[in-house]
mmCIF file of C-alpha atoms in Angstrom:
data_model
loop_
_atom_site.group_PDB
_atom_site.id
_atom_site.type_symbol
_atom_site.label_atom_id
_atom_site.label_comp_id
_atom_site.label_asym_id
_atom_site.label_seq_id
_atom_site.Cartn_x
_atom_site.Cartn_y
_atom_site.Cartn_z
ATOM 1 C CA UNK A 1 107.754 99.531 65.147
ATOM 2 C CA UNK A 2 108.022 97.550 68.584
ATOM 3 C CA UNK A 3 104.966 97.958 70.420
ATOM 4 C CA UNK A 4 102.908 96.216 73.170
ATOM 5 C CA UNK A 5 98.993 96.794 73.477
ATOM 6 C CA UNK A 6 96.864 95.772 76.421
ATOM 7 C CA UNK A 7 93.144 95.537 76.432
ATOM 8 C CA UNK A 8 91.161 96.416 78.167
ATOM 9 C CA UNK A 9 92.355 99.664 79.440
ATOM 10 C CA UNK A 10 90.354 99.225 82.572
ATOM 11 C CA UNK A 11 88.033 96.729 84.254
ATOM 12 C CA UNK A 12 85.846 96.535 87.219
ATOM 13 C CA UNK A 13 84.929 92.980 88.572
ATOM 14 C CA UNK A 14 83.300 91.708 91.797
ATOM 15 C CA UNK A 15 85.087 89.757 94.345
ATOM 16 C CA UNK A 16 85.401 86.301 93.783
ATOM 17 C CA UNK A 17 85.015 86.364 90.143
ATOM 18 C CA UNK A 18 87.637 85.526 87.464
ATOM 19 C CA UNK A 19 88.949 87.597 84.876
ATOM 20 C CA UNK A 20 91.147 87.847 81.958
ATOM 21 C CA UNK A 21 93.676 90.488 80.764
ATOM 22 C CA UNK A 22 95.080 90.635 77.007
ATOM 23 C CA UNK A 23 98.426 91.639 75.744
ATOM 24 C CA UNK A 24 99.313 91.942 72.062
ATOM 25 C CA UNK A 25 102.799 92.542 70.816
ATOM 26 C CA UNK A 26 104.711 93.369 67.759
ATOM 27 C CA UNK A 27 108.240 93.074 69.430
ATOM 28 C CA UNK A 28 110.712 91.241 67.025
ATOM 29 C CA UNK A 29 112.910 89.445 67.862
ATOM 30 C CA UNK A 30 111.378 88.325 70.850
ATOM 31 C CA UNK A 31 113.031 87.235 74.108
ATOM 32 C CA UNK A 32 110.606 86.989 76.834
ATOM 33 C CA UNK A 33 107.532 88.435 78.176
ATOM 34 C CA UNK A 34 106.557 89.508 81.622
ATOM 35 C CA UNK A 35 103.576 90.267 83.677
ATOM 36 C CA UNK A 36 104.075 92.820 86.383
ATOM 37 C CA UNK A 37 101.300 93.995 89.160
ATOM 38 C CA UNK A 38 101.965 97.635 90.136
ATOM 39 C CA UNK A 39 99.964 98.914 93.136
ATOM 40 C CA UNK A 40 99.040 102.798 93.133
ATOM 41 C CA UNK A 41 102.067 104.823 93.898
ATOM 42 C CA UNK A 42 104.379 101.749 94.240
ATOM 43 C CA UNK A 43 106.570 99.939 91.895
ATOM 44 C CA UNK A 44 105.780 97.070 89.795
ATOM 45 C CA UNK A 45 106.369 93.618 91.188
ATOM 46 C CA UNK A 46 106.946 90.685 88.610
ATOM 47 C CA UNK A 47 104.206 87.723 88.380
ATOM 48 C CA UNK A 48 105.677 85.920 85.634
ATOM 49 C CA UNK A 49 108.119 85.777 83.004
ATOM 50 C CA UNK A 50 107.641 83.395 79.803
ATOM 51 C CA UNK A 51 110.098 82.559 77.001
ATOM 52 C CA UNK A 52 109.368 81.633 73.289
ATOM 53 C CA UNK A 53 108.850 77.707 74.275
ATOM 54 C CA UNK A 54 106.529 78.436 77.106
ATOM 55 C CA UNK A 55 102.733 78.182 76.732
ATOM 56 C CA UNK A 56 101.523 78.498 80.141
ATOM 57 C CA UNK A 57 102.911 79.617 83.508
ATOM 58 C CA UNK A 58 101.208 80.039 86.991
ATOM 59 C CA UNK A 59 101.669 81.793 90.224
ATOM 60 C CA UNK A 60 99.240 81.243 92.600
ATOM 61 C CA UNK A 61 95.878 82.445 91.434
ATOM 62 C CA UNK A 62 97.642 84.227 88.401
ATOM 63 C CA UNK A 63 97.906 82.206 85.122
ATOM 64 C CA UNK A 64 99.885 83.703 82.094
ATOM 65 C CA UNK A 65 99.486 82.087 78.656
ATOM 66 C CA UNK A 66 101.850 82.794 75.612
ATOM 67 C CA UNK A 67 101.159 82.306 72.041
ATOM 68 C CA UNK A 68 104.255 83.210 70.212
ATOM 69 C CA UNK A 69 102.794 82.512 66.788
ATOM 70 C CA UNK A 70 100.002 85.211 67.095
ATOM 71 C CA UNK A 71 102.298 87.301 69.516
ATOM 72 C CA UNK A 72 99.468 87.407 72.068
ATOM 73 C CA UNK A 73 99.513 86.781 75.988
ATOM 74 C CA UNK A 74 96.919 86.735 78.507
ATOM 75 C CA UNK A 75 96.829 86.676 82.171
ATOM 76 C CA UNK A 76 93.768 85.117 83.981
ATOM 77 C CA UNK A 77 93.297 85.802 87.819
ATOM 78 C CA UNK A 78 91.212 83.246 89.252
ATOM 79 C CA UNK A 79 88.634 83.949 92.460
ATOM 80 C CA UNK A 80 89.799 87.674 92.660
ATOM 81 C CA UNK A 81 90.368 89.210 95.776
ATOM 82 C CA UNK A 82 90.245 92.865 96.898
ATOM 83 C CA UNK A 83 94.053 93.185 96.833
ATOM 84 C CA UNK A 84 94.140 92.237 93.416
ATOM 85 C CA UNK A 85 92.982 95.961 92.465
ATOM 86 C CA UNK A 86 96.052 97.367 90.589
ATOM 87 C CA UNK A 87 97.490 98.085 87.355
ATOM 88 C CA UNK A 88 98.659 95.040 85.361
ATOM 89 C CA UNK A 89 101.514 95.626 83.141
ATOM 90 C CA UNK A 90 102.836 93.426 80.168
ATOM 91 C CA UNK A 91 106.463 93.938 79.261
ATOM 92 C CA UNK A 92 108.122 92.293 76.260
ATOM 93 C CA UNK A 93 112.034 92.150 76.205
ATOM 94 C CA UNK A 94 113.532 92.229 72.910
ATOM 95 C CA UNK A 95 116.598 90.269 71.679
ATOM 96 C CA UNK A 96 117.842 93.325 70.031
ATOM 97 C CA UNK A 97 120.105 95.158 72.792
ATOM 98 C CA UNK A 98 117.700 93.504 75.462
ATOM 99 C CA UNK A 99 115.254 96.446 75.510
ATOM 100 C CA UNK A 100 112.220 95.971 77.744
ATOM 101 C CA UNK A 101 109.055 97.398 76.056
ATOM 102 C CA UNK A 102 106.013 98.334 78.309
ATOM 103 C CA UNK A 103 102.454 98.064 77.665
ATOM 104 C CA UNK A 104 100.286 100.848 78.941
ATOM 105 C CA UNK A 105 98.677 98.640 81.717
ATOM 106 C CA UNK A 106 95.375 97.252 82.413
ATOM 107 C CA UNK A 107 93.857 98.975 85.569
ATOM 108 C CA UNK A 108 91.923 96.474 87.417
ATOM 109 C CA UNK A 109 89.368 97.375 90.209
ATOM 110 C CA UNK A 110 87.897 94.565 92.398
ATOM 111 C CA UNK A 111 84.703 95.402 94.064
ATOM 112 C CA UNK A 112 83.123 93.946 97.350
ATOM 113 C CA UNK B 1 117.312 93.270 103.787
ATOM 114 C CA UNK B 2 118.039 93.084 100.080
ATOM 115 C CA UNK B 3 116.139 95.548 97.611
ATOM 116 C CA UNK B 4 116.162 98.814 95.613
ATOM 117 C CA UNK B 5 115.526 101.927 97.183
ATOM 118 C CA UNK B 6 114.310 105.313 95.768
ATOM 119 C CA UNK B 7 114.251 108.430 97.968
ATOM 120 C CA UNK B 8 112.527 110.671 98.392
ATOM 121 C CA UNK B 9 109.009 109.446 97.810
ATOM 122 C CA UNK B 10 107.594 112.834 96.687
ATOM 123 C CA UNK B 11 109.675 115.752 95.637
ATOM 124 C CA UNK B 12 108.539 119.193 94.691
ATOM 125 C CA UNK B 13 110.547 121.443 92.356
ATOM 126 C CA UNK B 14 110.320 124.840 91.054
ATOM 127 C CA UNK B 15 110.391 125.832 87.716
ATOM 128 C CA UNK B 16 114.142 126.262 86.644
ATOM 129 C CA UNK B 17 115.701 124.440 89.200
ATOM 130 C CA UNK B 18 117.634 121.216 88.801
ATOM 131 C CA UNK B 19 116.818 118.213 91.201
ATOM 132 C CA UNK B 20 118.367 114.791 91.812
ATOM 133 C CA UNK B 21 116.514 111.608 92.501
ATOM 134 C CA UNK B 22 118.189 108.771 94.526
ATOM 135 C CA UNK B 23 118.295 105.079 93.537
ATOM 136 C CA UNK B 24 120.233 102.509 95.589
ATOM 137 C CA UNK B 25 120.498 98.997 95.281
ATOM 138 C CA UNK B 26 122.209 96.171 97.643
ATOM 139 C CA UNK B 27 121.479 93.282 95.151
ATOM 140 C CA UNK B 28 124.830 93.346 93.739
ATOM 141 C CA UNK B 29 123.193 94.072 90.361
ATOM 142 C CA UNK B 30 125.385 95.234 87.248
ATOM 143 C CA UNK B 31 122.318 96.697 85.297
ATOM 144 C CA UNK B 32 120.364 99.924 86.396
ATOM 145 C CA UNK B 33 117.441 101.857 84.767
ATOM 146 C CA UNK B 34 115.550 104.915 85.101
ATOM 147 C CA UNK B 35 112.030 104.932 83.766
ATOM 148 C CA UNK B 36 109.287 107.611 83.558
ATOM 149 C CA UNK B 37 105.683 106.691 83.865
ATOM 150 C CA UNK B 38 102.967 109.033 82.912
ATOM 151 C CA UNK B 39 99.019 108.294 83.280
ATOM 152 C CA UNK B 40 97.806 106.167 80.529
ATOM 153 C CA UNK B 41 101.217 105.268 79.071
ATOM 154 C CA UNK B 42 103.714 102.576 79.222
ATOM 155 C CA UNK B 43 106.958 103.054 81.275
ATOM 156 C CA UNK B 44 109.498 104.842 79.061
ATOM 157 C CA UNK B 45 113.216 104.380 79.508
ATOM 158 C CA UNK B 46 115.226 107.452 80.205
ATOM 159 C CA UNK B 47 118.906 106.163 80.946
ATOM 160 C CA UNK B 48 120.353 102.699 81.858
ATOM 161 C CA UNK B 49 123.776 101.549 82.983
ATOM 162 C CA UNK B 50 124.994 98.089 82.317
ATOM 163 C CA UNK B 51 128.163 98.503 84.343
ATOM 164 C CA UNK B 52 130.145 101.099 86.726
ATOM 165 C CA UNK B 53 131.224 104.172 84.972
ATOM 166 C CA UNK B 54 129.300 103.575 81.815
ATOM 167 C CA UNK B 55 125.691 104.332 80.969
ATOM 168 C CA UNK B 56 123.542 104.843 77.673
ATOM 169 C CA UNK B 57 120.609 107.137 76.674
ATOM 170 C CA UNK B 58 117.080 105.536 76.714
ATOM 171 C CA UNK B 59 114.158 106.780 74.492
ATOM 172 C CA UNK B 60 113.483 110.153 76.304
ATOM 173 C CA UNK B 61 117.022 111.006 77.786
ATOM 174 C CA UNK B 62 116.733 114.707 76.913
ATOM 175 C CA UNK B 63 116.867 117.112 79.983
ATOM 176 C CA UNK B 64 118.062 114.337 82.090
ATOM 177 C CA UNK B 65 121.379 113.164 83.356
ATOM 178 C CA UNK B 66 122.891 110.421 85.482
ATOM 179 C CA UNK B 67 126.123 109.101 86.629
ATOM 180 C CA UNK B 68 127.163 105.475 87.835
ATOM 181 C CA UNK B 69 130.292 106.018 90.031
ATOM 182 C CA UNK B 70 129.443 103.031 92.254
ATOM 183 C CA UNK B 71 127.728 99.733 91.412
ATOM 184 C CA UNK B 72 125.097 100.434 94.028
ATOM 185 C CA UNK B 73 124.094 103.835 92.961
ATOM 186 C CA UNK B 74 122.553 105.328 90.152
ATOM 187 C CA UNK B 75 121.299 109.006 90.493
ATOM 188 C CA UNK B 76 119.119 110.579 88.149
ATOM 189 C CA UNK B 77 119.237 114.497 87.765
ATOM 190 C CA UNK B 78 116.177 116.198 86.216
ATOM 191 C CA UNK B 79 117.329 119.322 84.701
ATOM 192 C CA UNK B 80 115.595 122.722 83.801
ATOM 193 C CA UNK B 81 115.734 121.725 80.289
ATOM 194 C CA UNK B 82 113.432 118.942 80.869
ATOM 195 C CA UNK B 83 109.824 120.724 79.857
ATOM 196 C CA UNK B 84 107.525 118.468 81.416
ATOM 197 C CA UNK B 85 109.250 117.002 84.302
ATOM 198 C CA UNK B 86 106.046 116.048 86.406
ATOM 199 C CA UNK B 87 105.720 112.352 86.600
ATOM 200 C CA UNK B 88 106.303 109.282 88.525
ATOM 201 C CA UNK B 89 109.912 107.954 88.218
ATOM 202 C CA UNK B 90 110.762 104.465 88.581
ATOM 203 C CA UNK B 91 114.323 103.032 89.032
ATOM 204 C CA UNK B 92 115.059 99.352 88.257
ATOM 205 C CA UNK B 93 118.154 97.024 88.626
ATOM 206 C CA UNK B 94 118.889 93.506 87.161
ATOM 207 C CA UNK B 95 121.920 91.157 87.161
ATOM 208 C CA UNK B 96 122.158 91.532 83.329
ATOM 209 C CA UNK B 97 119.711 91.418 80.461
ATOM 210 C CA UNK B 98 118.069 88.417 78.872
ATOM 211 C CA UNK B 99 115.833 86.425 81.031
ATOM 212 C CA UNK B 100 116.917 88.041 84.396
ATOM 213 C CA UNK B 101 114.413 89.544 86.418
ATOM 214 C CA UNK B 102 114.410 93.408 86.797
ATOM 215 C CA UNK B 103 113.413 94.535 90.244
ATOM 216 C CA UNK B 104 111.851 97.991 90.689
ATOM 217 C CA UNK B 105 112.003 100.632 93.494
ATOM 218 C CA UNK B 106 109.032 102.200 95.023
ATOM 219 C CA UNK B 107 109.205 105.216 92.928
ATOM 220 C CA UNK B 108 109.462 108.961 93.427
ATOM 221 C CA UNK B 109 106.700 111.288 92.511
ATOM 222 C CA UNK B 110 108.268 114.597 91.341
ATOM 223 C CA UNK B 111 105.767 117.604 90.864
ATOM 224 C CA UNK B 112 106.984 121.200 89.478
ATOM 225 C CA UNK B 113 105.213 124.034 91.137
#
């Protein structure tokens, strides 16, 4: 069964600290993996898209990694800001029909 | 200003009523999608359309209906047959499938009263 599991479910950190969010998937055949940021009551906004051959991709203070062998991805946030408080969603696209499979998200709260 | 627009932002429905959620995009995207989001769960696909006048059921299509008469518009009707319609509904669009970016609307929160 195609699944995407994220951990932790929720995370509280202090402003200025770094954090890492995890995503494990069992989607096959794999096409690409995306990380989205979703503010409360808003639609998700894309942070990164990674294909099978990419190990690391950065977008400002966000750095995503992908290990296609172990089917794991991580999203590292550097020098967190209050505006980073949001839900971070890992999404894997299957090559079979192009279906998107969503993780349940990690709820990040950055405190002053 | 290019984008994908959902309306209304909040919607209240009485039990037994049908209600239609609007989704419009001016990105010239062929593919459009409707997802449902519930607390603690990943987004679940309701319906999707890859081209005008064609649409396919997603994982949880029961109690919902859609139409795709125009490329720009993909309205979702939540019928009285949907047993638990209270949720956050998200519409998305993309140029196609594969590596293409999926852009999301701001969502509609539907509450049954």
